[in-house]
Structure formats: C-alpha cells, structure tokens
mmCIF file of C-alpha atoms in Angstrom:
data_model
loop_
_atom_site.group_PDB
_atom_site.id
_atom_site.type_symbol
_atom_site.label_atom_id
_atom_site.label_comp_id
_atom_site.label_asym_id
_atom_site.label_seq_id
_atom_site.Cartn_x
_atom_site.Cartn_y
_atom_site.Cartn_z
ATOM 1 C CA MET A 1 -45.464 -5.622 26.950
ATOM 2 C CA LEU A 2 -44.948 -3.294 23.971
ATOM 3 C CA GLN A 3 -43.151 -4.709 21.008
ATOM 4 C CA PHE A 4 -41.950 -2.224 18.565
ATOM 5 C CA LEU A 5 -41.415 -3.106 14.903
ATOM 6 C CA SER A 6 -39.815 -0.912 12.202
ATOM 7 C CA VAL A 7 -41.418 -1.339 8.748
ATOM 8 C CA SER A 8 -40.351 0.604 5.873
ATOM 9 C CA CYS A 9 -42.904 1.137 2.959
ATOM 10 C CA PRO A 10 -41.705 0.271 -0.583
ATOM 11 C CA ALA A 11 -40.786 2.622 -3.202
ATOM 12 C CA SER A 12 -43.555 3.826 -5.386
ATOM 13 C CA ALA A 13 -43.170 3.451 -9.219
ATOM 14 C CA PRO A 14 -43.195 6.457 -10.966
ATOM 15 C CA ILE A 15 -46.553 7.233 -12.740
ATOM 16 C CA LEU A 16 -46.771 9.293 -15.995
ATOM 17 C CA THR A 17 -49.838 11.727 -16.281
ATOM 18 C CA LEU A 18 -52.009 11.432 -19.366
ATOM 19 C CA GLY A 19 -50.805 14.769 -20.558
ATOM 20 C CA GLN A 20 -47.109 13.509 -20.538
ATOM 21 C CA LEU A 21 -47.841 10.417 -22.282
ATOM 22 C CA LEU A 22 -49.809 12.294 -24.937
ATOM 23 C CA ARG A 23 -46.844 14.782 -25.351
ATOM 24 C CA ILE A 24 -44.431 11.894 -25.854
ATOM 25 C CA PHE A 25 -46.707 10.210 -28.381
ATOM 26 C CA VAL A 26 -46.930 13.517 -30.385
ATOM 27 C CA ASP A 27 -43.200 14.340 -30.255
ATOM 28 C CA SER A 28 -42.326 10.697 -31.524
ATOM 29 C CA PHE A 29 -44.811 10.800 -34.377
ATOM 30 C CA THR A 30 -43.494 14.182 -35.287
ATOM 31 C CA VAL A 31 -39.834 12.812 -35.390
ATOM 32 C CA GLN A 32 -41.006 9.852 -37.685
ATOM 33 C CA PHE A 33 -42.833 12.183 -40.103
ATOM 34 C CA LEU A 34 -40.102 14.772 -40.541
ATOM 35 C CA ASN A 35 -37.415 11.854 -40.832
ATOM 36 C CA LEU A 36 -39.629 10.501 -43.710
ATOM 37 C CA HIS A 37 -40.135 13.615 -45.493
ATOM 38 C CA LEU A 38 -36.511 14.509 -45.139
ATOM 39 C CA THR A 39 -35.516 11.146 -46.459
ATOM 40 C CA MET A 40 -37.846 11.571 -49.523
ATOM 41 C CA ALA A 41 -36.571 14.990 -50.106
ATOM 42 C CA LEU A 42 -32.761 14.033 -49.841
ATOM 43 C CA ALA A 43 -33.521 11.191 -52.331
ATOM 44 C CA GLY A 44 -35.235 13.581 -54.884
ATOM 45 C CA LEU A 45 -32.143 16.040 -54.399
ATOM 46 C CA GLN A 46 -29.677 12.968 -55.232
ATOM 47 C CA ILE A 47 -31.452 12.092 -58.406
ATOM 48 C CA LEU A 48 -31.752 15.725 -59.547
ATOM 49 C CA GLY A 49 -28.052 16.114 -58.638
ATOM 50 C CA ILE A 50 -26.936 13.127 -60.609
ATOM 51 C CA VAL A 51 -28.979 13.742 -63.665
ATOM 52 C CA LEU A 52 -27.596 17.367 -64.019
ATOM 53 C CA SER A 53 -24.033 15.878 -63.457
ATOM 54 C CA LEU A 54 -24.555 13.518 -66.351
ATOM 55 C CA LEU A 55 -26.032 16.152 -68.514
ATOM 56 C CA GLY A 56 -23.172 18.241 -67.876
ATOM 57 C CA TRP A 57 -20.512 15.388 -68.588
ATOM 58 C CA VAL A 58 -22.475 14.708 -71.941
ATOM 59 C CA ASN A 59 -22.247 18.406 -72.818
ATOM 60 C CA ALA A 60 -18.489 18.420 -71.782
ATOM 61 C CA LEU A 61 -18.060 15.408 -74.084
ATOM 62 C CA VAL A 62 -19.713 17.180 -77.268
ATOM 63 C CA SER A 63 -17.732 20.597 -76.398
ATOM 64 C CA CYS A 64 -14.642 18.529 -76.525
ATOM 65 C CA ALA A 65 -15.191 16.472 -79.691
ATOM 66 C CA LEU A 66 -16.560 19.248 -81.988
ATOM 67 C CA PRO A 67 -14.460 21.339 -83.909
ATOM 68 C CA LEU A 68 -16.575 24.490 -83.278
ATOM 69 C CA TRP A 69 -14.387 26.487 -80.637
ATOM 70 C CA LYS A 70 -13.459 29.010 -83.367
ATOM 71 C CA VAL A 71 -15.451 30.208 -86.332
ATOM 72 C CA THR A 72 -14.339 32.609 -89.101
ATOM 73 C CA ALA A 73 -15.476 35.896 -88.547
ATOM 74 C CA PHE A 74 -17.213 37.640 -91.459
ATOM 75 C CA ILE A 75 -15.681 41.319 -91.410
ATOM 76 C CA GLY A 76 -14.450 43.494 -93.623
ATOM 77 C CA ASN A 77 -15.005 43.696 -97.539
ATOM 78 C CA SER A 78 -12.349 41.243 -98.737
ATOM 79 C CA ILE A 79 -13.472 38.164 -96.698
ATOM 80 C CA VAL A 80 -14.439 35.177 -98.873
ATOM 81 C CA VAL A 81 -17.925 33.970 -97.638
ATOM 82 C CA ALA A 82 -18.062 30.912 -99.800
ATOM 83 C CA GLN A 83 -16.637 28.948 -97.179
ATOM 84 C CA VAL A 84 -16.385 28.732 -93.415
ATOM 85 C CA VAL A 85 -13.460 27.652 -91.325
ATOM 86 C CA TRP A 86 -14.074 25.847 -87.972
ATOM 87 C CA GLU A 87 -11.132 25.141 -85.554
ATOM 88 C CA GLY A 88 -11.126 23.029 -82.340
ATOM 89 C CA PRO A 89 -8.829 21.180 -80.049
ATOM 90 C CA TRP A 90 -8.398 18.126 -82.316
ATOM 91 C CA MET A 91 -8.968 19.266 -85.961
ATOM 92 C CA SER A 92 -9.969 22.183 -88.127
ATOM 93 C CA CYS A 93 -12.792 21.917 -90.704
ATOM 94 C CA VAL A 94 -13.485 23.923 -94.043
ATOM 95 C CA VAL A 95 -17.189 24.014 -94.927
ATOM 96 C CA GLN A 96 -18.192 25.214 -98.623
ATOM 97 C CA SER A 97 -21.175 26.954 -99.453
ATOM 98 C CA THR A 98 -22.177 23.713 -101.480
ATOM 99 C CA GLY A 99 -22.303 21.910 -98.382
ATOM 100 C CA GLN A 100 -19.025 19.928 -98.658
ATOM 101 C CA MET A 101 -17.068 19.910 -95.529
ATOM 102 C CA GLN A 102 -13.341 18.767 -95.415
ATOM 103 C CA CYS A 103 -11.601 18.240 -92.012
ATOM 104 C CA LYS A 104 -7.955 17.595 -91.179
ATOM 105 C CA VAL A 105 -6.479 16.472 -87.775
ATOM 106 C CA PHE A 106 -3.727 18.571 -86.309
ATOM 107 C CA ASP A 107 -0.535 16.722 -86.931
ATOM 108 C CA SER A 108 1.546 18.511 -84.273
ATOM 109 C CA LEU A 109 0.394 19.074 -80.626
ATOM 110 C CA LEU A 110 3.271 21.618 -79.898
ATOM 111 C CA ALA A 111 2.188 23.724 -83.147
ATOM 112 C CA LEU A 112 -1.211 24.666 -81.706
ATOM 113 C CA PRO A 113 -1.809 27.833 -79.893
ATOM 114 C CA GLN A 114 -1.655 27.531 -75.923
ATOM 115 C CA ASP A 115 -5.276 27.892 -75.428
ATOM 116 C CA LEU A 116 -6.113 24.924 -77.612
ATOM 117 C CA GLN A 117 -3.335 23.032 -76.008
ATOM 118 C CA ALA A 118 -4.937 23.527 -72.453
ATOM 119 C CA ALA A 119 -8.410 22.878 -73.963
ATOM 120 C CA ARG A 120 -7.131 19.246 -75.060
ATOM 121 C CA ALA A 121 -5.569 18.561 -71.753
ATOM 122 C CA LEU A 122 -8.143 19.931 -69.427
ATOM 123 C CA SER A 123 -11.077 18.664 -71.481
ATOM 124 C CA VAL A 124 -9.813 15.020 -71.192
ATOM 125 C CA ILE A 125 -9.140 15.362 -67.455
ATOM 126 C CA THR A 126 -12.455 16.782 -66.916
ATOM 127 C CA LEU A 127 -14.219 13.820 -68.608
ATOM 128 C CA LEU A 128 -12.169 11.513 -66.663
ATOM 129 C CA VAL A 129 -12.509 12.978 -63.469
ATOM 130 C CA ALA A 130 -16.330 13.410 -63.823
ATOM 131 C CA LEU A 131 -16.512 9.716 -64.888
ATOM 132 C CA LEU A 132 -14.760 8.711 -61.565
ATOM 133 C CA GLY A 133 -17.421 10.854 -59.617
ATOM 134 C CA PHE A 134 -20.143 8.889 -61.249
ATOM 135 C CA LEU A 135 -18.545 5.525 -60.388
ATOM 136 C CA ILE A 136 -18.093 6.718 -56.621
ATOM 137 C CA TYR A 137 -21.786 7.980 -56.684
ATOM 138 C CA LEU A 138 -22.727 4.392 -57.888
ATOM 139 C CA ALA A 139 -21.108 2.942 -54.869
ATOM 140 C CA GLY A 140 -22.778 5.226 -52.496
ATOM 141 C CA ALA A 141 -26.210 5.480 -54.193
ATOM 142 C CA LYS A 142 -29.418 4.488 -52.174
ATOM 143 C CA CYS A 143 -30.337 2.123 -54.835
ATOM 144 C CA THR A 144 -27.055 0.052 -54.818
ATOM 145 C CA THR A 145 -25.852 -2.518 -52.186
ATOM 146 C CA CYS A 146 -22.153 -2.171 -52.777
ATOM 147 C CA VAL A 147 -21.883 -0.391 -49.433
ATOM 148 C CA MET A 148 -24.410 -1.120 -46.643
ATOM 149 C CA ASP A 149 -23.405 1.432 -44.127
ATOM 150 C CA LYS A 150 -25.249 4.583 -44.176
ATOM 151 C CA ASP A 151 -22.580 6.929 -43.145
ATOM 152 C CA SER A 152 -20.214 5.294 -45.684
ATOM 153 C CA LYS A 153 -22.869 5.871 -48.285
ATOM 154 C CA ALA A 154 -23.246 9.638 -47.355
ATOM 155 C CA ARG A 155 -19.363 9.982 -47.377
ATOM 156 C CA LEU A 156 -19.362 8.568 -50.929
ATOM 157 C CA VAL A 157 -22.203 10.783 -52.207
ATOM 158 C CA LEU A 158 -20.465 13.788 -50.677
ATOM 159 C CA THR A 159 -17.169 12.875 -52.500
ATOM 160 C CA SER A 160 -18.925 12.459 -55.835
ATOM 161 C CA GLY A 161 -20.614 15.875 -55.323
ATOM 162 C CA ILE A 162 -17.087 17.321 -54.589
ATOM 163 C CA ILE A 163 -15.550 15.726 -57.711
ATOM 164 C CA PHE A 164 -18.417 16.909 -59.918
ATOM 165 C CA VAL A 165 -17.676 20.713 -58.762
ATOM 166 C CA ILE A 166 -14.166 19.997 -59.527
ATOM 167 C CA SER A 167 -14.875 18.835 -63.022
ATOM 168 C CA GLY A 168 -17.171 21.902 -63.597
ATOM 169 C CA ILE A 169 -14.394 24.122 -62.750
ATOM 170 C CA LEU A 170 -11.809 22.456 -64.990
ATOM 171 C CA THR A 171 -14.419 22.530 -67.748
ATOM 172 C CA LEU A 172 -14.749 26.305 -67.169
ATOM 173 C CA ILE A 173 -10.965 27.014 -67.516
ATOM 174 C CA PRO A 174 -10.091 26.280 -71.268
ATOM 175 C CA VAL A 175 -13.442 27.668 -72.253
ATOM 176 C CA CYS A 176 -12.952 30.917 -70.723
ATOM 177 C CA TRP A 177 -9.301 30.842 -71.932
ATOM 178 C CA THR A 178 -10.032 30.374 -75.402
ATOM 179 C CA ALA A 179 -13.036 32.815 -75.482
ATOM 180 C CA ASN A 180 -10.623 35.342 -73.862
ATOM 181 C CA THR A 181 -8.067 34.863 -76.742
ATOM 182 C CA ILE A 182 -10.825 35.182 -79.498
ATOM 183 C CA ILE A 183 -12.273 38.312 -78.036
ATOM 184 C CA ARG A 184 -8.800 39.915 -77.357
ATOM 185 C CA ASP A 185 -7.616 39.123 -80.946
ATOM 186 C CA PHE A 186 -10.894 40.523 -82.468
ATOM 187 C CA TYR A 187 -10.454 43.736 -80.892
ATOM 188 C CA ASN A 188 -6.749 44.169 -81.489
ATOM 189 C CA PRO A 189 -6.185 46.244 -84.426
ATOM 190 C CA LEU A 190 -2.624 44.723 -85.096
ATOM 191 C CA VAL A 191 -4.312 41.454 -85.945
ATOM 192 C CA ALA A 192 -5.320 41.091 -89.657
ATOM 193 C CA GLU A 193 -9.055 40.670 -90.418
ATOM 194 C CA ALA A 194 -8.636 37.209 -92.070
ATOM 195 C CA GLN A 195 -7.073 35.851 -88.783
ATOM 196 C CA LYS A 196 -9.814 37.098 -86.474
ATOM 197 C CA TRP A 197 -12.263 34.412 -85.141
ATOM 198 C CA GLU A 198 -15.855 34.373 -83.642
ATOM 199 C CA LEU A 199 -16.880 32.373 -80.501
ATOM 200 C CA GLY A 200 -18.014 28.907 -81.673
ATOM 201 C CA ALA A 201 -20.889 26.917 -80.500
ATOM 202 C CA SER A 202 -18.757 24.548 -78.542
ATOM 203 C CA LEU A 203 -17.730 27.409 -76.134
ATOM 204 C CA TYR A 204 -21.576 27.999 -75.193
ATOM 205 C CA VAL A 205 -21.839 24.124 -74.984
ATOM 206 C CA GLY A 206 -18.851 24.075 -72.547
ATOM 207 C CA TRP A 207 -20.278 26.850 -70.390
ATOM 208 C CA ALA A 208 -23.446 24.916 -70.155
ATOM 209 C CA ALA A 209 -21.646 22.015 -69.204
ATOM 210 C CA SER A 210 -19.728 23.841 -66.507
ATOM 211 C CA GLY A 211 -22.975 25.200 -65.156
ATOM 212 C CA LEU A 212 -24.709 21.820 -64.956
ATOM 213 C CA LEU A 213 -21.737 19.981 -63.390
ATOM 214 C CA LEU A 214 -21.561 22.814 -60.813
ATOM 215 C CA LEU A 215 -25.164 22.727 -59.971
ATOM 216 C CA GLY A 216 -25.255 18.774 -59.918
ATOM 217 C CA GLY A 217 -22.333 18.603 -57.779
ATOM 218 C CA GLY A 218 -23.618 21.318 -55.449
ATOM 219 C CA LEU A 219 -26.941 19.254 -54.999
ATOM 220 C CA LEU A 220 -25.148 16.126 -54.134
ATOM 221 C CA CYS A 221 -22.950 17.901 -51.574
ATOM 222 C CA CYS A 222 -26.340 19.170 -50.007
ATOM 223 C CA THR A 223 -27.826 15.820 -49.683
ATOM 224 C CA CYS A 224 -25.667 14.712 -46.697
ATOM 225 C CA PRO A 225 -28.134 12.648 -44.513
ATOM 226 C CA SER A 226 -26.366 13.509 -41.396
ATOM 227 C CA TRP A 227 -28.649 16.509 -41.097
ATOM 228 C CA GLY A 228 -31.563 13.960 -40.639
ATOM 229 C CA SER A 229 -29.505 12.291 -37.873
ATOM 230 C CA ARG A 230 -28.751 15.266 -36.217
ATOM 231 C CA SER A 231 -32.403 16.366 -36.165
ATOM 232 C CA SER A 232 -33.475 13.066 -34.812
ATOM 233 C CA ARG A 233 -30.861 13.401 -31.908
ATOM 234 C CA HIS A 234 -32.006 16.923 -31.104
ATOM 235 C CA TYR A 235 -35.705 15.746 -30.754
ATOM 236 C CA MET A 236 -34.619 12.833 -28.678
ATOM 237 C CA ALA A 237 -32.681 15.047 -26.577
ATOM 238 C CA ARG A 238 -35.701 17.113 -26.053
ATOM 239 C CA TYR A 239 -37.799 13.950 -25.221
ATOM 240 C CA SER A 240 -35.307 12.927 -22.404
ATOM 241 C CA ALA A 241 -35.177 16.416 -21.109
ATOM 242 C CA SER A 242 -38.960 16.644 -20.728
ATOM 243 C CA ALA A 243 -39.327 13.043 -19.399
ATOM 244 C CA PRO A 244 -39.657 13.086 -15.463
ATOM 245 C CA HIS A 245 -36.494 12.000 -13.594
ATOM 246 C CA THR A 246 -37.291 9.253 -11.061
ATOM 247 C CA THR A 247 -34.695 8.401 -8.445
ATOM 248 C CA SER A 248 -34.946 5.315 -6.173
ATOM 249 C CA ARG A 249 -35.305 6.308 -2.450
ATOM 250 C CA GLY A 250 -33.701 4.001 -0.077
ATOM 251 C CA PRO A 251 -35.522 2.584 3.132
ATOM 252 C CA SER A 252 -33.837 5.093 5.433
ATOM 253 C CA GLU A 253 -35.623 8.097 3.573
ATOM 254 C CA TYR A 254 -39.082 6.839 4.426
ATOM 255 C CA PRO A 255 -40.553 7.462 7.948
ATOM 256 C CA THR A 256 -40.975 4.430 10.328
ATOM 257 C CA LYS A 257 -44.050 3.606 12.233
ATOM 258 C CA ASN A 258 -44.185 1.767 15.415
ATOM 259 C CA TYR A 259 -46.677 -0.815 15.531
ATOM 260 C CA VAL A 260 -47.700 -2.667 18.909
#
C-alpha cells in the first residue's frame, strides 16, 4: 500500500554575496566621512560668519558715533585752512591748527538736514537689529545648549543670518544718502564754496560695516545643516535601492514531492 506524503521545503534565507557586503560597507563609510567633513565645514563657516558680522556691527557703531560724516572742503582761494569743521549725525566739531578741538551737540533734531536725520534713525535701528540677530545666533549656535533640537538650531542660525543681511542694507542707506548729498552739492555751481563738504572717514567705515554685515549674514544663511541631512537621505536611498529585495514564498509555491 502506497502512502503519499506532501512535504513543503522551508523558505531559504536570503544570502548576500561578498561583493554586495563590501559595497554596503564602502557606501556607509563614505556617508560617515562626508557627513563629518560637512559638519566641520559648516561649523567653520558659522564662526567666520558671526565674526564678520560682529566686526560689521562694531564698524557701524564707530560710524554712527564719530562726527566725521562731512569734512570741510579746501577749495578756492579764500578758504581758511587754520581750522577744519567736522559734522556728523549727533554733533559738529571744529579742529584748530593748534590741535584744539571744540564740539557742540545739535540742539534741535528738526533743524538738521534730511540726510543727517535719516542717518540718526537708521544707524540706531541698524545697531539694535544687528544686536537682536547676535542674540538669536547665540540661541542657535552649536556651542550653546539653549535649544537642543538640531532643526530648531538651524532655523535660528538662518534667521540671524537674514537679520544681519537686513542690518547691512539699513547701514548702506544713510551712508549712500549722505554721500550722494555731499557729491551733488560739491559739483553744484549754485552752492557757495564755503558750504561745500568732502566725504568723511565715517562714510567709508559705514561702507565697510555694510559689506561685513552682508557677507557675514550671507555666510550664516549658507550654513543650513539640512544639506547634510539631504545628502544622507540621498545616499541611504541609494543603499536601499541597491540592496536585494527578498520576498517570502508561501508553501504552495514550492514543488511537492511524494514519498513512499
């Protein structure tokens, strides 16, 4: 009497070849190596960006405080060279040839020209906005623990970079406005020679401050670490795509054998 038994073979476990294992190892090592170098590069850019922004803030403070926005122009034959007149947003100074200097603070804000009024307002706003950006950067810096989430830190650093860029633009407006007024009056034949001015040192300091703030803010905006996470996800997607896909096979898919 023949007895037929139906026996199903168990599903075999997937086996990776040596080449596939070596490829996965090399790819994972490459991702870790790239992430390490990207993190170091982003940290260096952050430090460089905040240093440039701080230098720009200091230059903006110096430009705002010094009364060297307008300097007496030595033109013509009747000009008195025994004294030099400086004028800024807050005061005017007279420097004698003997080295003595006398300064007087402006008594009335409304009596000032429009360019100096705008210089006062925008210079103060620039300093406060840049200081706010520095405080936001401290909250999102890698060396602080005010915020623990990495994505939140990245958003704070990006926000501080945008604020520094805005501060650079605000610094550029009054400086260029005052320089335009000085140059226009200098070449205007209807303006008396005694009332013409030269570009002062504070204007050049203001231009340098604007450039440093724009450059530092741009570097901080470029240090968003989401790039590293994107590259990691891209490589991980490649690994998952290159890995062999195995599917379990049911007992009915295997051939049955009859045994006596």
